[in-house]
mmCIF file of C-alpha atoms in Angstrom:
data_model
loop_
_atom_site.group_PDB
_atom_site.id
_atom_site.type_symbol
_atom_site.label_atom_id
_atom_site.label_comp_id
_atom_site.label_asym_id
_atom_site.label_seq_id
_atom_site.Cartn_x
_atom_site.Cartn_y
_atom_site.Cartn_z
ATOM 1 C CA UNK A 323 0.000 0.000 0.000
ATOM 2 C CA UNK A 324 1.333 3.423 -0.945
ATOM 3 C CA UNK A 325 1.523 6.065 1.782
ATOM 4 C CA UNK A 326 -1.110 8.165 0.006
ATOM 5 C CA UNK A 327 -3.519 5.239 0.430
ATOM 6 C CA UNK A 328 -2.764 5.407 4.145
ATOM 7 C CA UNK A 329 -3.893 9.026 4.268
ATOM 8 C CA UNK A 330 -0.376 10.506 4.206
ATOM 9 C CA UNK A 331 -0.428 13.324 1.649
ATOM 10 C CA UNK A 332 2.894 14.779 0.565
ATOM 11 C CA UNK A 333 2.856 18.329 -0.788
ATOM 12 C CA UNK A 334 0.223 20.238 -2.703
ATOM 13 C CA UNK A 335 0.450 18.954 -6.279
ATOM 14 C CA UNK A 336 -1.734 16.167 -7.650
ATOM 15 C CA UNK A 337 -0.211 12.783 -8.499
ATOM 16 C CA UNK A 338 -0.509 11.148 -11.884
ATOM 17 C CA UNK A 339 -3.036 8.397 -12.505
ATOM 18 C CA UNK A 340 -0.822 5.665 -11.014
ATOM 19 C CA UNK A 341 1.429 7.871 -8.849
ATOM 20 C CA UNK A 342 4.357 6.218 -10.600
ATOM 21 C CA UNK A 343 7.297 7.174 -12.787
ATOM 22 C CA UNK A 344 5.558 5.398 -15.661
ATOM 23 C CA UNK A 345 2.938 8.155 -15.600
ATOM 24 C CA UNK A 346 5.486 10.010 -17.733
ATOM 25 C CA UNK A 347 4.494 8.877 -21.252
ATOM 26 C CA UNK A 348 6.920 6.402 -22.768
ATOM 27 C CA UNK A 349 8.813 5.554 -19.585
ATOM 28 C CA UNK A 350 9.089 1.837 -18.784
ATOM 29 C CA UNK A 351 10.343 -0.067 -15.727
ATOM 30 C CA UNK A 352 11.408 -3.691 -15.367
ATOM 31 C CA UNK A 353 12.698 -5.785 -12.442
ATOM 32 C CA UNK A 354 14.534 -9.052 -11.960
ATOM 33 C CA UNK A 355 14.553 -10.240 -8.335
ATOM 34 C CA UNK A 356 17.017 -12.815 -6.977
ATOM 35 C CA UNK A 357 15.878 -14.547 -3.791
ATOM 36 C CA UNK A 358 17.425 -17.960 -3.098
ATOM 37 C CA UNK A 359 20.095 -19.688 -0.942
ATOM 38 C CA UNK A 360 23.618 -20.010 -2.310
ATOM 39 C CA UNK A 361 24.740 -22.854 -0.045
ATOM 40 C CA UNK A 362 23.245 -25.869 1.737
ATOM 41 C CA UNK A 363 23.393 -24.245 5.182
ATOM 42 C CA UNK A 364 21.591 -21.090 4.124
ATOM 43 C CA UNK A 365 24.422 -18.913 5.409
ATOM 44 C CA UNK A 366 24.943 -17.431 1.959
ATOM 45 C CA UNK A 367 21.949 -15.973 0.176
ATOM 46 C CA UNK A 368 21.108 -14.132 -3.026
ATOM 47 C CA UNK A 369 18.900 -11.260 -1.858
ATOM 48 C CA UNK A 370 19.339 -8.734 -4.630
ATOM 49 C CA UNK A 371 18.342 -7.943 -8.196
ATOM 50 C CA UNK A 372 18.312 -5.561 -11.127
ATOM 51 C CA UNK A 373 15.952 -2.727 -12.065
ATOM 52 C CA UNK A 374 15.814 -1.140 -15.528
ATOM 53 C CA UNK A 375 14.348 2.289 -16.306
ATOM 54 C CA UNK A 376 13.807 2.988 -20.006
ATOM 55 C CA UNK A 377 13.148 6.638 -20.952
ATOM 56 C CA UNK A 378 11.228 5.408 -23.995
ATOM 57 C CA UNK A 379 10.470 2.143 -25.749
ATOM 58 C CA UNK A 380 12.449 2.885 -28.905
ATOM 59 C CA UNK A 381 16.144 2.590 -29.687
ATOM 60 C CA UNK A 382 17.792 4.713 -27.006
ATOM 61 C CA UNK A 383 21.154 4.817 -28.765
ATOM 62 C CA UNK A 384 19.619 6.238 -31.920
ATOM 63 C CA UNK A 385 17.157 8.478 -30.066
ATOM 64 C CA UNK A 386 18.932 9.863 -27.007
ATOM 65 C CA UNK A 387 17.085 11.853 -24.342
ATOM 66 C CA UNK A 388 18.223 15.023 -22.616
ATOM 67 C CA UNK A 389 19.667 14.268 -19.189
ATOM 68 C CA UNK A 390 21.773 15.446 -16.258
ATOM 69 C CA UNK A 391 23.014 14.040 -12.969
ATOM 70 C CA UNK A 392 23.693 15.599 -9.600
ATOM 71 C CA UNK A 393 25.786 14.186 -6.765
ATOM 72 C CA UNK A 394 24.575 15.113 -3.283
ATOM 73 C CA UNK A 395 27.255 12.916 -1.702
ATOM 74 C CA UNK A 396 29.706 10.986 -3.837
ATOM 75 C CA UNK A 397 30.263 7.747 -1.900
ATOM 76 C CA UNK A 398 29.018 5.741 -4.900
ATOM 77 C CA UNK A 399 30.193 3.504 -7.727
ATOM 78 C CA UNK A 400 28.027 4.525 -10.677
ATOM 79 C CA UNK A 401 29.024 4.231 -14.320
ATOM 80 C CA UNK A 402 28.350 6.608 -17.186
ATOM 81 C CA UNK A 403 27.632 9.862 -15.360
ATOM 82 C CA UNK A 404 30.765 11.656 -16.580
ATOM 83 C CA UNK A 405 29.533 11.499 -20.176
ATOM 84 C CA UNK A 406 25.929 12.242 -19.194
ATOM 85 C CA UNK A 407 27.027 15.543 -17.703
ATOM 86 C CA UNK A 408 29.456 16.310 -20.519
ATOM 87 C CA UNK A 409 27.041 15.735 -23.409
ATOM 88 C CA UNK A 410 23.689 16.164 -21.676
ATOM 89 C CA UNK A 411 22.117 12.939 -22.951
ATOM 90 C CA UNK A 412 21.286 9.386 -21.924
ATOM 91 C CA UNK A 413 21.604 6.732 -24.637
ATOM 92 C CA UNK A 414 20.969 3.488 -22.756
ATOM 93 C CA UNK A 415 18.518 2.103 -20.212
ATOM 94 C CA UNK A 416 19.279 3.412 -16.714
ATOM 95 C CA UNK A 417 20.111 0.368 -14.625
ATOM 96 C CA UNK A 418 20.110 -0.167 -10.848
ATOM 97 C CA UNK A 419 21.679 -3.016 -8.851
ATOM 98 C CA UNK A 420 23.961 -3.753 -5.886
ATOM 99 C CA UNK A 421 27.481 -2.336 -5.592
ATOM 100 C CA UNK A 422 29.376 -5.416 -6.776
ATOM 101 C CA UNK A 423 26.772 -6.114 -9.465
ATOM 102 C CA UNK A 424 27.695 -2.988 -11.456
ATOM 103 C CA UNK A 425 30.222 -4.711 -13.781
ATOM 104 C CA UNK A 426 27.835 -7.572 -14.627
ATOM 105 C CA UNK A 427 24.889 -5.222 -15.201
ATOM 106 C CA UNK A 428 27.043 -2.962 -17.341
ATOM 107 C CA UNK A 429 28.088 -5.941 -19.450
ATOM 108 C CA UNK A 430 24.549 -7.266 -19.818
ATOM 109 C CA UNK A 431 23.157 -3.878 -20.776
ATOM 110 C CA UNK A 432 26.016 -3.393 -23.237
ATOM 111 C CA UNK A 433 25.292 -6.786 -24.806
ATOM 112 C CA UNK A 434 21.612 -5.839 -25.158
ATOM 113 C CA UNK A 435 22.415 -2.516 -26.807
ATOM 114 C CA UNK A 436 25.051 -4.031 -29.122
ATOM 115 C CA UNK A 437 22.493 -6.574 -30.320
ATOM 116 C CA UNK A 438 20.169 -3.673 -31.167
ATOM 117 C CA UNK A 439 22.856 -1.609 -32.874
ATOM 118 C CA UNK A 440 25.386 -3.499 -34.990
ATOM 119 C CA UNK A 441 27.149 -0.257 -35.930
ATOM 120 C CA UNK A 442 28.343 0.489 -32.368
ATOM 121 C CA UNK A 443 32.122 0.074 -32.269
ATOM 122 C CA UNK A 444 32.213 -0.548 -36.016
ATOM 123 C CA UNK A 445 30.958 2.312 -38.174
ATOM 124 C CA UNK A 446 30.157 4.655 -35.301
ATOM 125 C CA UNK A 447 31.472 5.315 -31.792
ATOM 126 C CA UNK A 448 30.957 3.412 -28.568
ATOM 127 C CA UNK A 449 28.023 3.650 -26.166
ATOM 128 C CA UNK A 450 27.688 5.046 -22.646
ATOM 129 C CA UNK A 451 25.941 2.644 -20.236
ATOM 130 C CA UNK A 452 24.483 4.180 -17.057
ATOM 131 C CA UNK A 453 24.353 2.016 -13.904
ATOM 132 C CA UNK A 454 23.625 3.102 -10.329
ATOM 133 C CA UNK A 455 24.114 1.055 -7.168
ATOM 134 C CA UNK A 456 23.541 0.700 -3.449
ATOM 135 C CA UNK A 457 25.214 -1.685 -1.001
ATOM 136 C CA UNK A 458 22.878 -4.550 0.008
ATOM 137 C CA UNK A 459 25.519 -6.662 1.773
ATOM 138 C CA UNK A 460 23.602 -6.884 5.074
ATOM 139 C CA UNK A 461 21.095 -9.245 3.433
ATOM 140 C CA UNK A 462 22.824 -10.228 0.205
ATOM 141 C CA UNK A 463 25.988 -12.316 -0.218
ATOM 142 C CA UNK A 464 27.514 -9.584 -2.318
ATOM 143 C CA UNK A 465 30.977 -11.208 -2.435
ATOM 144 C CA UNK A 466 29.567 -14.183 -4.340
ATOM 145 C CA UNK A 467 28.337 -12.022 -7.253
ATOM 146 C CA UNK A 468 24.832 -13.471 -7.681
ATOM 147 C CA UNK A 469 23.901 -10.835 -10.286
ATOM 148 C CA UNK A 470 24.864 -11.932 -13.808
ATOM 149 C CA UNK A 471 24.799 -10.106 -17.172
ATOM 150 C CA UNK A 472 21.704 -12.018 -18.261
ATOM 151 C CA UNK A 473 19.743 -10.542 -15.349
ATOM 152 C CA UNK A 474 20.269 -7.066 -16.775
ATOM 153 C CA UNK A 475 18.984 -8.218 -20.161
ATOM 154 C CA UNK A 476 15.962 -9.836 -18.535
ATOM 155 C CA UNK A 477 15.123 -6.679 -16.587
ATOM 156 C CA UNK A 478 15.190 -4.626 -19.787
ATOM 157 C CA UNK A 479 13.076 -7.160 -21.657
ATOM 158 C CA UNK A 480 10.532 -7.276 -18.806
ATOM 159 C CA UNK A 481 10.140 -3.505 -18.708
ATOM 160 C CA UNK A 482 6.652 -2.097 -19.254
ATOM 161 C CA UNK A 483 4.657 1.096 -18.888
ATOM 162 C CA UNK A 484 2.427 -0.536 -16.258
ATOM 163 C CA UNK A 485 2.619 0.688 -12.648
ATOM 164 C CA UNK A 486 6.040 -0.380 -11.385
ATOM 165 C CA UNK A 487 6.362 -2.914 -8.573
ATOM 166 C CA UNK A 488 7.712 -1.358 -5.381
ATOM 167 C CA UNK A 489 9.424 -2.399 -2.198
ATOM 168 C CA UNK A 490 11.661 -5.461 -1.960
ATOM 169 C CA UNK A 491 11.829 -6.104 -5.698
ATOM 170 C CA UNK A 492 14.516 -5.860 -8.355
ATOM 171 C CA UNK A 493 17.530 -3.878 -7.214
ATOM 172 C CA UNK A 494 15.617 -3.104 -4.009
ATOM 173 C CA UNK A 495 15.345 -6.697 -2.813
ATOM 174 C CA UNK A 496 18.128 -6.468 -0.224
ATOM 175 C CA UNK A 497 18.072 -2.766 0.624
ATOM 176 C CA UNK A 498 17.575 -1.273 4.111
ATOM 177 C CA UNK A 499 16.154 2.212 4.730
ATOM 178 C CA UNK A 500 16.041 3.851 8.171
ATOM 179 C CA UNK A 501 16.755 0.442 9.697
ATOM 180 C CA UNK A 502 13.693 -1.101 8.036
ATOM 181 C CA UNK A 503 13.038 -2.762 4.716
ATOM 182 C CA UNK A 504 13.537 -0.291 1.884
ATOM 183 C CA UNK A 505 14.107 -0.699 -1.823
ATOM 184 C CA UNK A 506 12.127 0.556 -4.804
ATOM 185 C CA UNK A 507 9.631 3.383 -4.432
ATOM 186 C CA UNK A 508 7.996 5.633 -6.983
ATOM 187 C CA UNK A 509 5.672 8.631 -7.229
ATOM 188 C CA UNK A 510 4.502 11.224 -9.769
ATOM 189 C CA UNK A 511 2.989 14.684 -10.075
ATOM 190 C CA UNK A 512 1.042 16.575 -12.728
ATOM 191 C CA UNK A 513 1.932 20.155 -13.619
ATOM 192 C CA UNK A 514 -1.129 22.003 -14.877
ATOM 193 C CA UNK A 515 0.155 25.089 -16.652
ATOM 194 C CA UNK A 516 -0.367 26.559 -20.121
ATOM 195 C CA UNK A 517 0.400 22.966 -21.115
ATOM 196 C CA UNK A 518 0.127 19.938 -18.838
ATOM 197 C CA UNK A 519 3.336 18.110 -17.928
ATOM 198 C CA UNK A 520 4.102 15.047 -15.857
ATOM 199 C CA UNK A 521 7.063 14.358 -13.611
ATOM 200 C CA UNK A 522 7.892 11.048 -11.982
ATOM 201 C CA UNK A 523 10.481 9.643 -9.620
ATOM 202 C CA UNK A 524 11.827 6.185 -8.827
ATOM 203 C CA UNK A 525 14.207 5.629 -5.926
ATOM 204 C CA UNK A 526 16.448 2.834 -4.733
ATOM 205 C CA UNK A 527 16.475 3.566 -0.980
ATOM 206 C CA UNK A 528 19.211 2.158 1.233
ATOM 207 C CA UNK A 529 20.129 4.814 3.785
ATOM 208 C CA UNK A 530 19.595 6.054 7.339
ATOM 209 C CA UNK A 531 19.413 4.678 10.854
ATOM 210 C CA UNK A 532 16.043 4.025 12.480
ATOM 211 C CA UNK A 533 16.324 7.020 14.825
ATOM 212 C CA UNK A 534 17.007 9.392 11.907
ATOM 213 C CA UNK A 535 13.625 8.801 10.273
ATOM 214 C CA UNK A 536 11.414 11.858 10.815
ATOM 215 C CA UNK A 537 8.332 9.732 11.358
ATOM 216 C CA UNK A 538 6.468 12.528 13.088
ATOM 217 C CA UNK A 539 6.372 14.489 9.831
ATOM 218 C CA UNK A 540 3.938 11.883 8.544
ATOM 219 C CA UNK A 541 1.782 11.336 11.604
ATOM 220 C CA UNK A 542 3.654 8.093 12.230
ATOM 221 C CA UNK A 543 5.448 6.879 15.315
ATOM 222 C CA UNK A 544 9.077 5.950 15.823
ATOM 223 C CA UNK A 545 9.470 2.229 16.377
ATOM 224 C CA UNK A 546 11.723 0.269 18.704
ATOM 225 C CA UNK A 547 12.438 -2.236 15.968
ATOM 226 C CA UNK A 548 14.855 -1.630 13.121
ATOM 227 C CA UNK A 549 18.611 -1.411 12.781
ATOM 228 C CA UNK A 550 20.943 1.326 13.908
ATOM 229 C CA UNK A 551 24.256 -0.396 13.257
ATOM 230 C CA UNK A 552 24.069 -0.738 9.470
ATOM 231 C CA UNK A 553 26.451 1.170 7.191
ATOM 232 C CA UNK A 554 25.623 4.693 6.106
ATOM 233 C CA UNK A 555 23.984 3.383 2.929
ATOM 234 C CA UNK A 556 22.946 5.191 -0.232
ATOM 235 C CA UNK A 557 20.085 6.276 -2.451
ATOM 236 C CA UNK A 558 19.757 6.530 -6.207
ATOM 237 C CA UNK A 559 17.000 8.879 -7.391
ATOM 238 C CA UNK A 560 15.741 8.727 -10.981
ATOM 239 C CA UNK A 561 13.697 11.750 -12.068
ATOM 240 C CA UNK A 562 11.724 11.712 -15.338
ATOM 241 C CA UNK A 563 9.572 14.336 -17.034
ATOM 242 C CA UNK A 564 7.956 15.089 -20.373
ATOM 243 C CA UNK A 565 8.439 18.834 -19.824
ATOM 244 C CA UNK A 566 10.776 20.290 -22.478
ATOM 245 C CA UNK A 567 13.902 21.095 -20.476
ATOM 246 C CA UNK A 568 17.578 21.542 -21.246
ATOM 247 C CA UNK A 569 20.249 19.562 -19.433
ATOM 248 C CA UNK A 570 20.991 22.678 -17.380
ATOM 249 C CA UNK A 571 17.356 22.902 -16.296
ATOM 250 C CA UNK A 572 17.285 19.191 -15.482
ATOM 251 C CA UNK A 573 20.289 19.720 -13.241
ATOM 252 C CA UNK A 574 18.324 22.395 -11.402
ATOM 253 C CA UNK A 575 15.434 19.933 -10.898
ATOM 254 C CA UNK A 576 17.825 17.221 -9.726
ATOM 255 C CA UNK A 577 19.153 19.497 -6.990
ATOM 256 C CA UNK A 578 15.621 19.903 -5.587
ATOM 257 C CA UNK A 579 15.401 16.153 -4.998
ATOM 258 C CA UNK A 580 17.741 16.738 -2.070
ATOM 259 C CA UNK A 581 14.930 18.672 -0.404
ATOM 260 C CA UNK A 582 12.653 15.632 -0.477
ATOM 261 C CA UNK A 583 15.456 13.382 0.747
ATOM 262 C CA UNK A 584 16.240 15.729 3.626
ATOM 263 C CA UNK A 585 12.594 15.956 4.685
ATOM 264 C CA UNK A 586 12.604 12.238 5.474
ATOM 265 C CA UNK A 587 15.577 12.583 7.815
ATOM 266 C CA UNK A 588 18.678 12.118 5.658
ATOM 267 C CA UNK A 589 21.673 14.398 6.126
ATOM 268 C CA UNK A 590 23.708 12.884 3.261
ATOM 269 C CA UNK A 591 26.075 11.070 5.621
ATOM 270 C CA UNK A 592 29.784 10.482 4.952
ATOM 271 C CA UNK A 593 29.458 6.951 3.568
ATOM 272 C CA UNK A 594 26.270 7.506 1.614
ATOM 273 C CA UNK A 595 26.129 7.675 -2.172
ATOM 274 C CA UNK A 596 23.248 10.091 -2.794
ATOM 275 C CA UNK A 597 22.919 10.551 -6.541
ATOM 276 C CA UNK A 598 20.178 11.926 -8.813
ATOM 277 C CA UNK A 599 19.791 11.154 -12.525
ATOM 278 C CA UNK A 600 17.208 13.311 -14.315
ATOM 279 C CA UNK A 601 15.958 13.097 -17.890
ATOM 280 C CA UNK A 602 13.343 14.639 -20.171
ATOM 281 C CA UNK A 603 11.583 12.739 -22.933
ATOM 282 C CA UNK A 604 10.480 15.895 -24.754
ATOM 283 C CA UNK A 605 13.522 16.546 -26.959
ATOM 284 C CA UNK A 606 15.386 13.647 -28.518
ATOM 285 C CA UNK A 607 18.851 13.831 -30.049
ATOM 286 C CA UNK A 608 19.185 11.675 -33.140
ATOM 287 C CA UNK A 609 22.450 9.743 -33.365
ATOM 288 C CA UNK A 610 22.417 9.623 -37.157
ATOM 289 C CA UNK A 611 22.277 13.152 -38.515
ATOM 290 C CA UNK A 612 24.449 15.270 -40.808
ATOM 291 C CA UNK A 613 22.628 18.479 -39.900
ATOM 292 C CA UNK A 614 24.740 21.377 -38.714
ATOM 293 C CA UNK A 615 22.064 22.708 -36.389
ATOM 294 C CA UNK A 616 19.783 21.053 -33.859
ATOM 295 C CA UNK A 617 16.727 22.845 -32.593
ATOM 296 C CA UNK A 618 14.649 22.183 -29.515
ATOM 297 C CA UNK A 619 12.052 23.956 -27.402
ATOM 298 C CA UNK A 620 12.504 24.545 -23.677
ATOM 299 C CA UNK A 621 10.492 26.219 -20.967
ATOM 300 C CA UNK A 622 11.674 29.699 -20.065
ATOM 301 C CA UNK A 623 13.494 29.790 -16.742
ATOM 302 C CA UNK A 624 11.331 32.630 -15.494
ATOM 303 C CA UNK A 625 8.017 30.963 -16.383
ATOM 304 C CA UNK A 626 5.965 29.913 -13.357
ATOM 305 C CA UNK A 627 6.028 26.313 -14.628
ATOM 306 C CA UNK A 628 9.667 26.028 -13.547
ATOM 307 C CA UNK A 629 8.762 26.703 -9.925
ATOM 308 C CA UNK A 630 6.019 24.089 -10.185
ATOM 309 C CA UNK A 631 8.571 21.618 -11.521
ATOM 310 C CA UNK A 632 10.944 22.448 -8.658
ATOM 311 C CA UNK A 633 8.131 21.814 -6.180
ATOM 312 C CA UNK A 634 7.213 18.571 -7.910
ATOM 313 C CA UNK A 635 10.825 17.346 -7.817
ATOM 314 C CA UNK A 636 10.939 17.743 -4.035
ATOM 315 C CA UNK A 637 7.506 16.170 -3.550
ATOM 316 C CA UNK A 638 8.010 13.080 -5.719
ATOM 317 C CA UNK A 639 11.413 12.251 -4.258
ATOM 318 C CA UNK A 640 10.056 12.469 -0.714
ATOM 319 C CA UNK A 641 6.961 10.404 -1.498
ATOM 320 C CA UNK A 642 8.907 7.809 -3.490
ATOM 321 C CA UNK A 643 11.158 7.207 -0.470
ATOM 322 C CA UNK A 644 8.129 6.760 1.786
ATOM 323 C CA UNK A 645 6.565 4.401 -0.754
ATOM 324 C CA UNK A 646 9.736 2.297 -0.774
ATOM 325 C CA UNK A 647 9.181 1.782 2.960
ATOM 326 C CA UNK A 648 5.408 1.439 2.800
ATOM 327 C CA UNK A 649 5.460 -1.123 -0.020
ATOM 328 C CA UNK A 650 8.260 -3.291 1.347
ATOM 329 C CA UNK A 651 7.743 -6.624 3.092
ATOM 330 C CA UNK A 652 9.845 -8.363 5.761
ATOM 331 C CA UNK A 653 12.838 -9.927 4.019
ATOM 332 C CA UNK A 654 15.196 -12.746 5.013
ATOM 333 C CA UNK A 655 18.737 -12.876 3.724
ATOM 334 C CA UNK A 656 22.233 -14.115 4.484
ATOM 335 C CA UNK A 657 23.156 -15.568 7.890
ATOM 336 C CA UNK A 658 19.465 -15.807 8.728
ATOM 337 C CA UNK A 659 19.122 -12.043 9.012
ATOM 338 C CA UNK A 660 15.638 -10.595 8.733
ATOM 339 C CA UNK A 661 14.782 -6.951 8.092
ATOM 340 C CA UNK A 662 11.259 -5.994 9.124
ATOM 341 C CA UNK A 663 8.984 -3.637 7.257
ATOM 342 C CA UNK A 664 8.172 -0.262 8.769
ATOM 343 C CA UNK A 665 4.610 -0.159 10.097
ATOM 344 C CA UNK A 666 3.056 3.222 9.422
ATOM 345 C CA UNK A 667 0.643 3.851 12.266
ATOM 346 C CA UNK A 668 -1.460 6.287 10.287
ATOM 347 C CA UNK A 669 -4.015 4.592 8.084
ATOM 348 C CA UNK A 670 -7.565 5.590 7.121
#
């Protein structure tokens, strides 16, 4: 159950029809969840997975989308963000997994894109694969590398525009947030201006100690259960919109996601990788073009719609984090460890 269904309303803007990142037209999400023992004693366990976010259902290498990333705290092991910020585009699915799964997911995603585009590395340049990660080693036997390249391919192939699964699924299977079960959460908002726009967010939440959660902000109560001794953890925030924005404007939106993260209780701790990747589906950059000039339309910075988009960015990131907690279920992992779900006391 999403927190909005529990009577917890975040912000002033209205959500999209499914309150999900896939409310942004064209965006697709797919998960592969790994949940099985890796030895006879059950000491080692695969409690992890892969999540794929596709900005559109076409060929992303040939039709790139405008994008930017913003690092709130850089204790992370992502791939591809240097080129995203240099060129202002994303040209592959955005993939999420555990820290040690990044190489395998990068390889699998690369294999998928090479199969789609025979010219890559032959008659044209190479491709920039984007992968984000969080450390799920409390529940997942991360040293045994349960995530394989084929799991990345499967996550991409399973992607759909349906409401995305949330909680302990995909890359979120083994994640811990505020000492309770975290993982995948998503939310959306509608911007009703001269033209209507949608903005959506998907998070991979894996940060915070139980006592840091600002439960009182949501009419909830702090609980005695939950972990305090876990590592600082991380969060990856994916922000999507169909509003026509430049990469500079997307960077401005990405910064506002830190507001939503902070409202939940995070202070971007030393060992936390807090990273935002934002993209717009409105203007596509064609890979194959001999044109000298490229034209696109963007919202004026001083138009009131920009402030609405800033507000929406803060709201969806905050609500997506809460949904990752609200949608998660108790999860058992390595060494018999169990992480309990957070029980929101407010429900109508």
